[in-house]
XYZ file of C-alpha atoms in Angstrom:
557
model
C -12.642 20.996 6.358
C -9.008 20.126 6.839
C -7.510 16.789 5.486
C -6.741 15.695 9.023
C -10.272 16.258 10.372
C -11.918 14.658 7.240
C -9.748 11.295 7.589
C -10.372 11.128 11.459
C -14.175 11.440 10.741
C -14.455 8.965 8.164
C -12.577 6.490 9.794
C -14.249 6.851 13.028
C -17.602 6.583 11.263
C -16.472 3.589 9.572
C -15.601 1.339 12.359
C -18.933 2.259 13.611
C -20.344 1.217 10.422
C -18.227 -2.272 10.645
C -19.812 -3.026 14.237
C -17.073 -1.545 16.573
C -18.359 -0.985 20.005
C -15.540 0.025 22.381
C -12.510 2.103 21.392
C -9.492 2.856 24.090
C -7.842 5.986 23.629
C -4.311 6.825 25.175
C -4.117 10.714 24.433
C -1.339 12.746 22.906
C -1.300 15.843 20.343
C -0.455 14.122 17.028
C -3.754 11.713 17.532
C -6.086 14.600 18.180
C -8.213 14.228 15.184
C -8.978 10.817 15.768
C -9.598 11.626 19.557
C -12.179 14.779 18.750
C -14.014 12.165 16.298
C -14.076 9.343 18.640
C -15.400 11.842 21.478
C -17.982 12.785 19.185
C -19.097 9.232 18.029
C -18.989 8.503 21.845
C -21.448 11.598 22.630
C -23.756 10.240 19.858
C -23.905 6.679 21.711
C -22.225 5.298 18.759
C -19.507 3.635 20.674
C -17.508 3.326 23.996
C -14.844 5.374 24.689
C -12.187 4.707 27.177
C -9.622 6.864 27.684
C -6.386 6.222 29.792
C -3.060 7.904 30.163
C -0.751 5.010 30.313
C -0.313 3.620 26.459
C 0.606 -0.143 28.065
C -2.462 -0.008 30.132
C -4.796 1.317 27.752
C -3.386 -1.528 25.315
C -4.290 -4.191 27.777
C -7.474 -2.745 28.787
C -8.486 -3.508 25.322
C -7.091 -6.688 25.048
C -9.380 -7.548 27.794
C -12.551 -6.050 25.998
C -11.901 -7.952 22.777
C -10.883 -11.141 24.695
C -14.130 -11.235 26.457
C -16.222 -9.884 23.810
C -15.072 -11.671 20.691
C -15.193 -8.558 19.019
C -12.433 -6.181 17.384
C -11.330 -3.274 19.631
C -9.593 0.037 18.400
C -6.734 1.048 20.332
C -5.540 4.746 19.615
C -2.631 6.555 20.284
C 0.274 9.424 19.550
C 3.462 9.173 17.502
C 6.585 8.166 18.982
C 7.117 5.820 21.791
C 3.463 5.615 22.626
C 2.957 3.286 20.050
C 6.090 1.248 21.102
C 4.102 0.747 24.510
C 1.275 -0.912 22.651
C 3.430 -3.873 21.718
C 3.148 -5.874 24.545
C -0.719 -6.084 24.154
C -0.311 -6.743 20.354
C 2.111 -9.426 21.479
C -0.251 -11.109 23.517
C -2.959 -10.495 21.044
C -1.125 -12.085 18.369
C -0.577 -15.338 20.524
C -3.691 -15.819 21.970
C -5.764 -14.760 18.862
C -7.772 -11.499 20.081
C -8.899 -9.151 17.595
C -7.275 -5.723 17.836
C -7.430 -2.731 15.287
C -4.239 -0.743 16.275
C -4.374 2.866 15.193
C -0.962 4.841 15.478
C -1.021 8.538 14.838
C 2.330 9.645 12.860
C 3.974 12.667 11.517
C 3.830 13.283 7.885
C 6.934 11.777 5.734
C 8.865 15.360 5.489
C 9.289 15.358 9.371
C 10.663 11.549 9.451
C 14.383 11.042 9.820
C 14.982 14.910 10.519
C 15.207 14.878 14.122
C 11.554 16.027 14.434
C 9.985 15.879 18.032
C 8.249 12.664 18.744
C 8.909 10.885 15.270
C 9.862 7.693 14.802
C 9.777 4.798 12.235
C 6.744 3.429 12.770
C 6.128 1.519 9.582
C 5.350 -2.144 10.225
C 6.324 -1.390 13.717
C 4.843 -4.393 15.241
C 6.596 -6.764 12.755
C 5.295 -10.210 12.640
C 2.798 -9.926 15.594
C 0.286 -8.290 13.480
C -2.032 -9.818 10.954
C -1.894 -7.214 8.343
C -0.107 -3.798 8.825
C -1.003 -0.806 6.492
C 0.411 2.562 6.207
C -2.653 5.066 5.589
C -0.898 8.094 4.074
C -1.223 11.860 4.519
C -5.201 12.412 3.659
C -5.484 15.366 0.425
C -8.689 16.743 -0.630
C -8.897 14.935 -3.774
C -11.702 12.558 -5.303
C -11.334 9.058 -4.117
C -10.126 9.506 -0.673
C -13.315 8.581 1.151
C -13.219 4.888 -0.992
C -9.625 4.533 -0.139
C -10.615 5.297 3.689
C -13.744 3.183 4.263
C -12.465 0.129 2.347
C -9.021 0.304 4.269
C -11.022 0.171 7.798
C -13.374 -2.698 6.012
C -10.197 -4.543 5.338
C -8.810 -4.282 8.373
C -12.217 -4.941 10.263
C -12.227 -8.012 8.027
C -8.492 -9.173 8.492
C -8.692 -8.933 12.270
C -11.953 -11.270 12.517
C -11.166 -13.969 10.110
C -9.873 -16.290 9.614
C -7.663 -16.459 12.552
C -8.699 -13.205 14.697
C -5.633 -11.211 15.455
C -4.415 -7.471 15.726
C -4.271 -5.300 12.866
C -2.141 -1.918 12.713
C -2.932 0.981 10.704
C -0.368 3.975 10.581
C -2.185 7.058 10.362
C -0.175 10.148 9.261
C -1.640 13.770 9.930
C -0.345 16.765 8.698
C -1.515 20.301 10.610
C -4.136 21.547 11.588
C -4.835 18.851 13.835
C -8.520 20.217 15.128
C -11.516 21.235 13.094
C -10.861 24.841 11.181
C -14.968 25.786 11.063
C -15.186 24.703 7.203
C -17.313 21.850 6.418
C -16.659 21.790 2.692
C -14.678 18.612 1.051
C -14.391 17.775 -2.695
C -16.749 14.752 -2.286
C -19.193 13.891 0.172
C -17.614 12.082 3.349
C -20.724 9.881 3.971
C -20.403 5.814 3.777
C -22.911 3.300 2.875
C -26.701 3.750 4.192
C -26.488 -0.061 4.631
C -23.697 -0.505 6.890
C -19.942 -0.846 6.526
C -18.215 -0.041 3.114
C -17.302 -3.815 2.603
C -18.837 -6.641 4.242
C -16.516 -9.565 5.061
C -18.570 -12.853 5.466
C -16.639 -14.829 8.549
C -15.086 -18.125 7.225
C -17.222 -20.179 9.259
C -17.843 -23.832 7.832
C -20.495 -23.806 5.140
C -21.000 -20.205 5.322
C -22.058 -19.110 1.589
C -23.173 -16.001 0.340
C -26.473 -16.005 -1.327
C -26.385 -13.496 -4.439
C -30.049 -11.804 -4.807
C -32.023 -13.088 -7.736
C -31.256 -10.925 -10.939
C -30.882 -11.398 -14.648
C -28.994 -8.329 -14.700
C -25.534 -9.940 -13.215
C -22.134 -10.044 -14.484
C -19.339 -12.639 -13.629
C -16.063 -10.981 -13.693
C -12.627 -13.309 -13.998
C -9.258 -12.121 -13.464
C -5.872 -13.650 -12.974
C -5.275 -16.437 -10.537
C -9.123 -17.251 -10.293
C -10.246 -20.610 -8.456
C -13.139 -22.563 -8.660
C -13.650 -21.148 -12.297
C -15.988 -24.129 -13.851
C -17.941 -24.041 -11.229
C -18.868 -20.169 -11.455
C -18.662 -19.906 -15.255
C -21.571 -22.719 -15.282
C -23.526 -20.898 -12.284
C -23.437 -17.828 -14.264
C -24.243 -19.416 -17.256
C -27.637 -21.281 -15.731
C -28.263 -17.623 -14.393
C -27.917 -15.890 -17.916
C -25.386 -13.604 -17.012
C -22.636 -13.031 -19.303
C -18.756 -13.723 -18.333
C -16.142 -11.110 -18.732
C -12.870 -12.991 -18.516
C -9.229 -12.010 -18.788
C -6.892 -14.377 -20.582
C -5.275 -15.730 -17.528
C -8.866 -16.126 -15.425
C -9.029 -19.025 -17.850
C -13.198 -18.566 -18.410
C -13.221 -17.371 -21.686
C -14.956 -20.191 -23.235
C -18.672 -21.189 -23.479
C -21.295 -19.321 -25.528
C -21.572 -16.636 -22.192
C -18.082 -15.401 -22.567
C -17.010 -12.435 -24.015
C -14.186 -11.291 -26.277
C -14.179 -7.748 -26.921
C -15.733 -6.393 -23.427
C -12.772 -4.261 -23.187
C -14.645 -2.239 -26.179
C -18.000 -2.327 -25.259
C -17.049 -0.682 -21.679
C -15.204 1.945 -24.026
C -19.060 3.313 -24.985
C -20.618 5.564 -22.767
C -23.729 4.848 -24.264
C -23.561 1.168 -23.841
C -22.664 1.424 -20.641
C -25.590 3.715 -19.388
C -27.806 0.733 -21.100
C -26.084 -1.915 -19.487
C -25.834 -1.155 -15.575
C -25.596 -4.405 -13.879
C -27.436 -5.021 -10.438
C -24.454 -6.974 -9.194
C -21.054 -8.061 -10.399
C -19.277 -11.072 -8.754
C -15.503 -11.161 -9.133
C -13.286 -13.932 -9.254
C -9.376 -13.675 -8.961
C -7.822 -10.482 -9.572
C -8.920 -8.027 -12.611
C -6.838 -5.485 -13.574
C -5.841 -5.447 -17.230
C -8.935 -3.293 -18.511
C -9.303 0.338 -17.742
C -12.974 0.557 -18.817
C -13.778 -2.823 -16.801
C -12.168 -1.174 -13.567
C -14.472 1.707 -14.493
C -17.586 -0.956 -14.171
C -16.111 -2.179 -10.998
C -16.168 1.347 -9.681
C -19.722 2.139 -10.348
C -21.240 -1.572 -9.464
C -24.402 -1.059 -7.544
C -23.543 -4.568 -5.764
C -19.650 -5.962 -6.190
C -19.192 -9.138 -4.591
C -15.782 -10.670 -4.454
C -15.174 -13.995 -3.934
C -11.993 -14.429 -2.400
C -10.463 -17.946 -0.628
C -8.589 -16.101 1.502
C -10.231 -13.642 3.618
C -7.008 -11.795 4.579
C -6.432 -10.925 1.521
C -9.045 -10.107 -1.649
C -8.614 -8.216 -4.940
C -10.551 -4.712 -4.849
C -8.234 -2.357 -6.992
C -10.784 0.338 -7.411
C -11.961 -0.129 -3.574
C -15.803 -0.849 -4.884
C -16.448 -4.390 -3.200
C -19.686 -4.088 -1.204
C -19.266 -7.764 0.294
C -16.405 -10.448 0.128
C -16.867 -14.113 0.851
C -15.624 -17.415 0.791
C -18.193 -19.214 -1.471
C -21.450 -17.483 -3.218
C -24.277 -19.329 -4.508
C -25.623 -17.588 -8.038
C -29.507 -18.256 -8.085
C -30.820 -19.362 -11.442
C -33.591 -16.809 -12.386
C -36.111 -17.098 -15.379
C -36.440 -14.628 -17.649
C -36.148 -13.897 -21.442
C -32.515 -14.145 -21.561
C -32.634 -10.158 -23.318
C -29.845 -9.152 -20.677
C -27.467 -11.748 -22.120
C -28.228 -11.300 -25.818
C -27.888 -7.683 -25.624
C -24.088 -8.225 -24.262
C -23.758 -11.059 -26.941
C -25.062 -8.816 -29.697
C -22.479 -5.905 -29.190
C -19.806 -8.344 -28.240
C -20.202 -10.063 -31.487
C -20.741 -7.273 -33.428
C -16.923 -5.470 -31.639
C -15.359 -8.613 -31.745
C -15.981 -8.905 -35.985
C -15.287 -5.217 -36.539
C -11.473 -5.893 -34.440
C -11.434 -8.936 -36.773
C -12.094 -7.144 -39.696
C -9.089 -4.260 -38.969
C -6.785 -7.082 -38.274
C -7.379 -9.285 -41.369
C -7.076 -6.075 -43.522
C -3.287 -5.785 -42.567
C -0.874 -8.552 -44.346
C 2.184 -7.771 -42.227
C 2.717 -8.987 -38.956
C 1.020 -7.100 -35.923
C 1.084 -7.390 -32.187
C -2.867 -7.844 -31.545
C -2.963 -9.785 -34.815
C -0.600 -12.260 -33.642
C -2.052 -12.479 -30.228
C -5.305 -13.275 -31.650
C -3.947 -15.914 -34.301
C -1.550 -17.742 -31.332
C -4.558 -18.239 -29.355
C -6.755 -19.337 -31.844
C -4.397 -21.843 -33.646
C -2.693 -23.289 -30.337
C -3.602 -27.104 -30.468
C -5.908 -28.582 -27.604
C -4.379 -29.276 -24.288
C -1.556 -26.547 -25.102
C -0.478 -24.142 -22.391
C 0.055 -20.485 -23.267
C 2.165 -18.099 -20.760
C 2.277 -14.645 -21.503
C 3.977 -11.560 -20.580
C 2.420 -9.431 -18.471
C 2.706 -5.957 -20.180
C 1.244 -5.781 -23.732
C 0.931 -9.223 -24.546
C -1.655 -9.864 -22.235
C -3.380 -6.851 -23.096
C -3.540 -7.757 -26.734
C -4.947 -11.323 -25.963
C -7.727 -9.567 -23.300
C -8.714 -7.340 -26.039
C -8.683 -9.751 -29.060
C -8.632 -13.623 -27.992
C -11.983 -14.757 -28.940
C -13.333 -17.745 -26.703
C -12.145 -21.208 -27.168
C -11.847 -24.450 -24.732
C -8.629 -26.420 -24.216
C -5.962 -24.310 -23.461
C -4.195 -22.931 -20.327
C -3.381 -19.197 -20.123
C -0.654 -18.190 -17.389
C 0.930 -14.860 -16.857
C 2.843 -13.344 -13.692
C 0.473 -10.953 -12.924
C 0.480 -11.131 -9.429
C 3.295 -7.965 -9.359
C 2.739 -7.987 -13.211
C 6.458 -7.487 -13.446
C 9.393 -7.974 -16.297
C 11.134 -10.265 -14.143
C 12.269 -13.947 -14.951
C 9.645 -14.255 -17.753
C 11.761 -16.662 -19.976
C 12.276 -18.973 -16.885
C 8.779 -18.736 -15.585
C 7.616 -19.907 -18.924
C 10.009 -22.767 -18.852
C 9.257 -24.279 -15.541
C 5.277 -24.016 -16.651
C 6.385 -25.764 -19.747
C 8.206 -28.300 -17.639
C 5.301 -29.126 -15.422
C 2.643 -28.696 -18.272
C 4.381 -31.984 -19.891
C 2.690 -30.836 -23.168
C 2.966 -28.271 -25.877
C 3.776 -25.065 -24.672
C 4.171 -21.808 -25.866
C 5.205 -18.182 -24.737
C 4.562 -14.579 -26.221
C 6.636 -12.099 -24.623
C 7.925 -8.649 -25.308
C 11.270 -8.336 -26.732
C 12.754 -6.319 -23.455
C 10.962 -9.250 -21.126
C 12.650 -11.749 -23.324
C 16.238 -10.012 -22.866
C 15.787 -9.336 -19.437
C 16.132 -12.940 -18.651
C 18.300 -14.409 -21.130
C 19.869 -16.441 -18.352
C 16.762 -18.555 -18.498
C 17.745 -20.287 -21.668
C 20.775 -21.697 -19.915
C 20.059 -25.414 -19.630
C 22.964 -27.925 -18.709
C 23.459 -30.759 -20.784
C 21.638 -33.107 -18.021
C 18.896 -30.809 -17.541
C 15.068 -31.654 -19.052
C 14.197 -29.654 -22.251
C 10.786 -27.960 -22.250
C 8.708 -28.168 -25.688
C 8.499 -24.648 -25.554
C 8.234 -22.221 -28.275
C 8.941 -18.652 -27.657
C 7.356 -15.751 -29.683
C 9.122 -12.620 -29.257
C 7.823 -9.283 -30.068
C 10.453 -7.323 -31.105
C 9.352 -3.797 -31.160
C 12.749 -2.249 -30.606
C 11.717 -1.463 -27.147
C 9.275 -0.765 -24.527
C 6.078 -0.946 -26.498
C 3.390 -0.419 -23.921
C 4.644 3.051 -23.397
C 3.730 4.089 -26.810
C 0.040 3.381 -26.003
C 0.357 6.052 -23.053
C 0.479 9.671 -22.571
C 4.434 9.490 -22.366
C 4.497 8.959 -26.035
C 3.510 12.465 -26.548
C 6.767 13.697 -25.193
C 8.837 13.521 -28.342
C 12.059 14.622 -27.251
C 13.070 12.418 -24.077
C 10.799 9.534 -25.055
C 12.786 7.307 -26.924
C 15.594 7.476 -24.536
C 13.803 7.265 -21.202
C 10.766 5.221 -22.548
C 11.141 3.598 -25.788
C 14.838 2.246 -24.773
C 15.554 0.870 -28.378
C 18.444 -1.719 -28.531
C 19.935 -3.379 -31.415
C 20.090 -7.003 -30.449
C 20.107 -9.746 -32.843
C 17.573 -12.471 -31.703
C 18.880 -14.825 -34.540
C 22.529 -14.605 -33.005
C 20.918 -14.815 -29.399
C 19.325 -18.153 -30.302
C 22.431 -19.505 -32.114
C 24.532 -18.455 -29.126
C 22.185 -20.950 -27.368
C 22.253 -23.452 -29.711
C 18.693 -23.240 -30.240
C 16.237 -23.084 -33.241
C 15.324 -19.562 -34.708
C 13.092 -18.533 -37.170
C 11.563 -15.244 -38.418
C 8.078 -14.535 -38.796
C 7.739 -13.029 -42.128
C 3.941 -12.650 -42.638
C 0.610 -13.031 -40.339
C -0.319 -16.174 -42.492
C 2.846 -18.159 -41.691
C 2.531 -18.245 -37.860
C 1.385 -21.843 -37.757
C 4.561 -22.859 -40.253
C 6.904 -21.029 -37.755
C 5.533 -22.639 -34.390
C 6.095 -26.172 -36.123
C 8.879 -27.644 -34.154
C 9.546 -29.117 -31.061
C 11.744 -28.622 -27.680
C 12.725 -25.192 -26.961
C 12.929 -22.572 -29.747
C 12.575 -18.955 -30.662
C 10.119 -17.197 -33.073
C 10.763 -13.715 -33.383
C 8.413 -11.244 -35.173
C 9.459 -7.799 -35.572
C 6.647 -4.941 -35.407
C 6.793 -1.114 -35.411
C 5.649 0.548 -31.994
C 4.272 3.645 -33.699
C 2.403 1.649 -36.345
C 1.372 -0.342 -33.123
C -0.142 2.451 -31.420
C -2.070 3.693 -34.564
C -3.588 0.202 -35.096
C -4.908 -0.161 -31.440
C -6.483 3.336 -32.306
C -8.092 1.927 -35.446
C -9.355 -1.402 -33.392
C -10.772 1.150 -30.795
C -12.504 3.077 -33.256
C -14.153 0.431 -35.132
C -14.997 -1.623 -31.918
C -16.695 1.608 -30.778
C -18.689 2.180 -34.259
C -19.910 -1.365 -34.236
C -21.127 -1.083 -30.748
C -22.986 2.209 -31.085
C -24.592 0.658 -34.360
C -25.862 -2.214 -32.294
C -27.780 0.265 -29.796
C -29.377 2.334 -33.035
C -30.846 -0.998 -34.402
C -31.418 -3.245 -31.565
C-alpha cells in the first residue's frame, strides 16, 4: 500500500471511530487519497459524505451541519487557494464556538517554495482562528506511524470539542502516487482499537469524573508539572498501587514511592511479570526511556490533564484523557505492590553499593546525596539534562523538599536566572544542581544590582568539561569528531567566575564533604569536578548491578 493511501485510510477510519458522522469535501487532485477513503466510508455506511465544488460554500455547509448538531464536522480540500477559501467559515466557527476539523491536503516539503503548481504556505494558514493547528507530515512506511496518525486525530477531535468548541486544522502532506496501487501490504497493522477511538477524551463537563476500573495491578506515574499530586498519591496508596514519580513530579515520598523504577523497567523479565492492567499518568513524563516503553505497551493508559486542549502523551499510547480520575480501593493481599517494592529496594541498594564504593565525587552520587541531605522545606532546582536524570535514577523517596526543573522544553537557556527566581519566591533554603555548560550559558543570571534582593541559593555546578550527557549517547562512539561537536570542552575557571561576581566559592573535593561545602547563606557557588568517561562507565556499572539485583529477586521471589 502506498503511504498516501495508508494515511488517508487511517485518518478517515479514526474520524469515524471518534464519532464523526458528516464530512464535506471540495474535490481536488492532491486530496485524492482522502476523497477515495471518504467515499469508501460513505458507501460502507460509516459516515455521510457531502460534496461541493466551491470551497467557500463547502465550508459554510460544514459550519451549518456542526452548528445544528453540536458535533465536529470535517472539511476536506486540496492544496493552494482552495484551503484559503475555507477561512471565512473557519473565522465564523472560531467566533461562534462551532467544532470543525479542517483537513487541507498539501504538497510535500520538497515542492514548497519552488514555484511548484498549486503550492502555497499552508502551515498555520488560519492563524489564531483555530484552537489548534498541526502539520501532519509526509507519511512513511515505518512502524509507529499508525499510532501517530490515530492519536493525532483523537487529539484534534478532543480539542475541537473541549473545553471551548471551535475549529482545528490538520495540514496533510501527500507525495505521489495519490491513488491506490493495488498493494495491501504495510509494515504494521492499520487497524485501530476495537473499542472505539484511539484516545477517548472526556468532555469538560462540571463534575465529570473518569472512574478507573477496579484493579490491583495498577500504576501511578507522575511526571514534571503534575498537579493535585497529594490527592492522587493518597488514592494510589489506598488502591495498593506503586507510585513511579520523576523528581520534579514531587510525588517521590511515602511507602508506595519507588526510586529505582528506571532500572526495574530495563529488565525484560521483570516487565513481563509486572504488566499493569491500567496506568494513570499525571504531569509530563519523559526522563526514562524504560518508563516510556512501559507506557507504550500499557493495556489501558489514562492521562489526567487539567487542560483538555493539551495533554502529555509522548508515546501516543493514551486510551483515555480526563480532567478528574477516581482510583477505586480494591481489597487484596498486596502481592502486586510488594513485588514492586522488593525489586525496587534490591535495585536501589545495589545502586547505593556501587556509589558508596567510590570515594571521589561522582555525578549520580552527588545527585543522590544532595537530594537526601537537604533540610526540610528546601527547594532543589535541577538542570533539565543530566542532573535531573541522575536524580531520577538514584534519588530515594523522602518528604519535605520541592524539586523544580525547566522540563517544558528541556532547554539549557536561563537556568541560573530561573533558579534565582525560584529561590526568591521560595523564601527559604534553596539549592540548584547544574551542569557546567548550563551554568556558563546563563552567567548573566549572577548579575544582581546593589539594590536587588539576594536569594539564599547554593548553586552546585557539575564541571565535567563539556556536554556530559552526550557521553552516554551513541555519539560517544564517534571518537574523532566527538570532542569538538558534542563534548565541547572548555577551560573556564569557576573560582574566577565567582570572584568576578564577588560570590563565595567552594570546591567539593570528596563525596563526604558535601554538607560542609553547602554551608553558608546567600548566593554562592559550589564546584564539583568529574570526568565524563568515568561517569559513563559508572552509569554502566549502576545499570549492571541494578539489573542483576532485580533478576535475583525474580529468581528467589
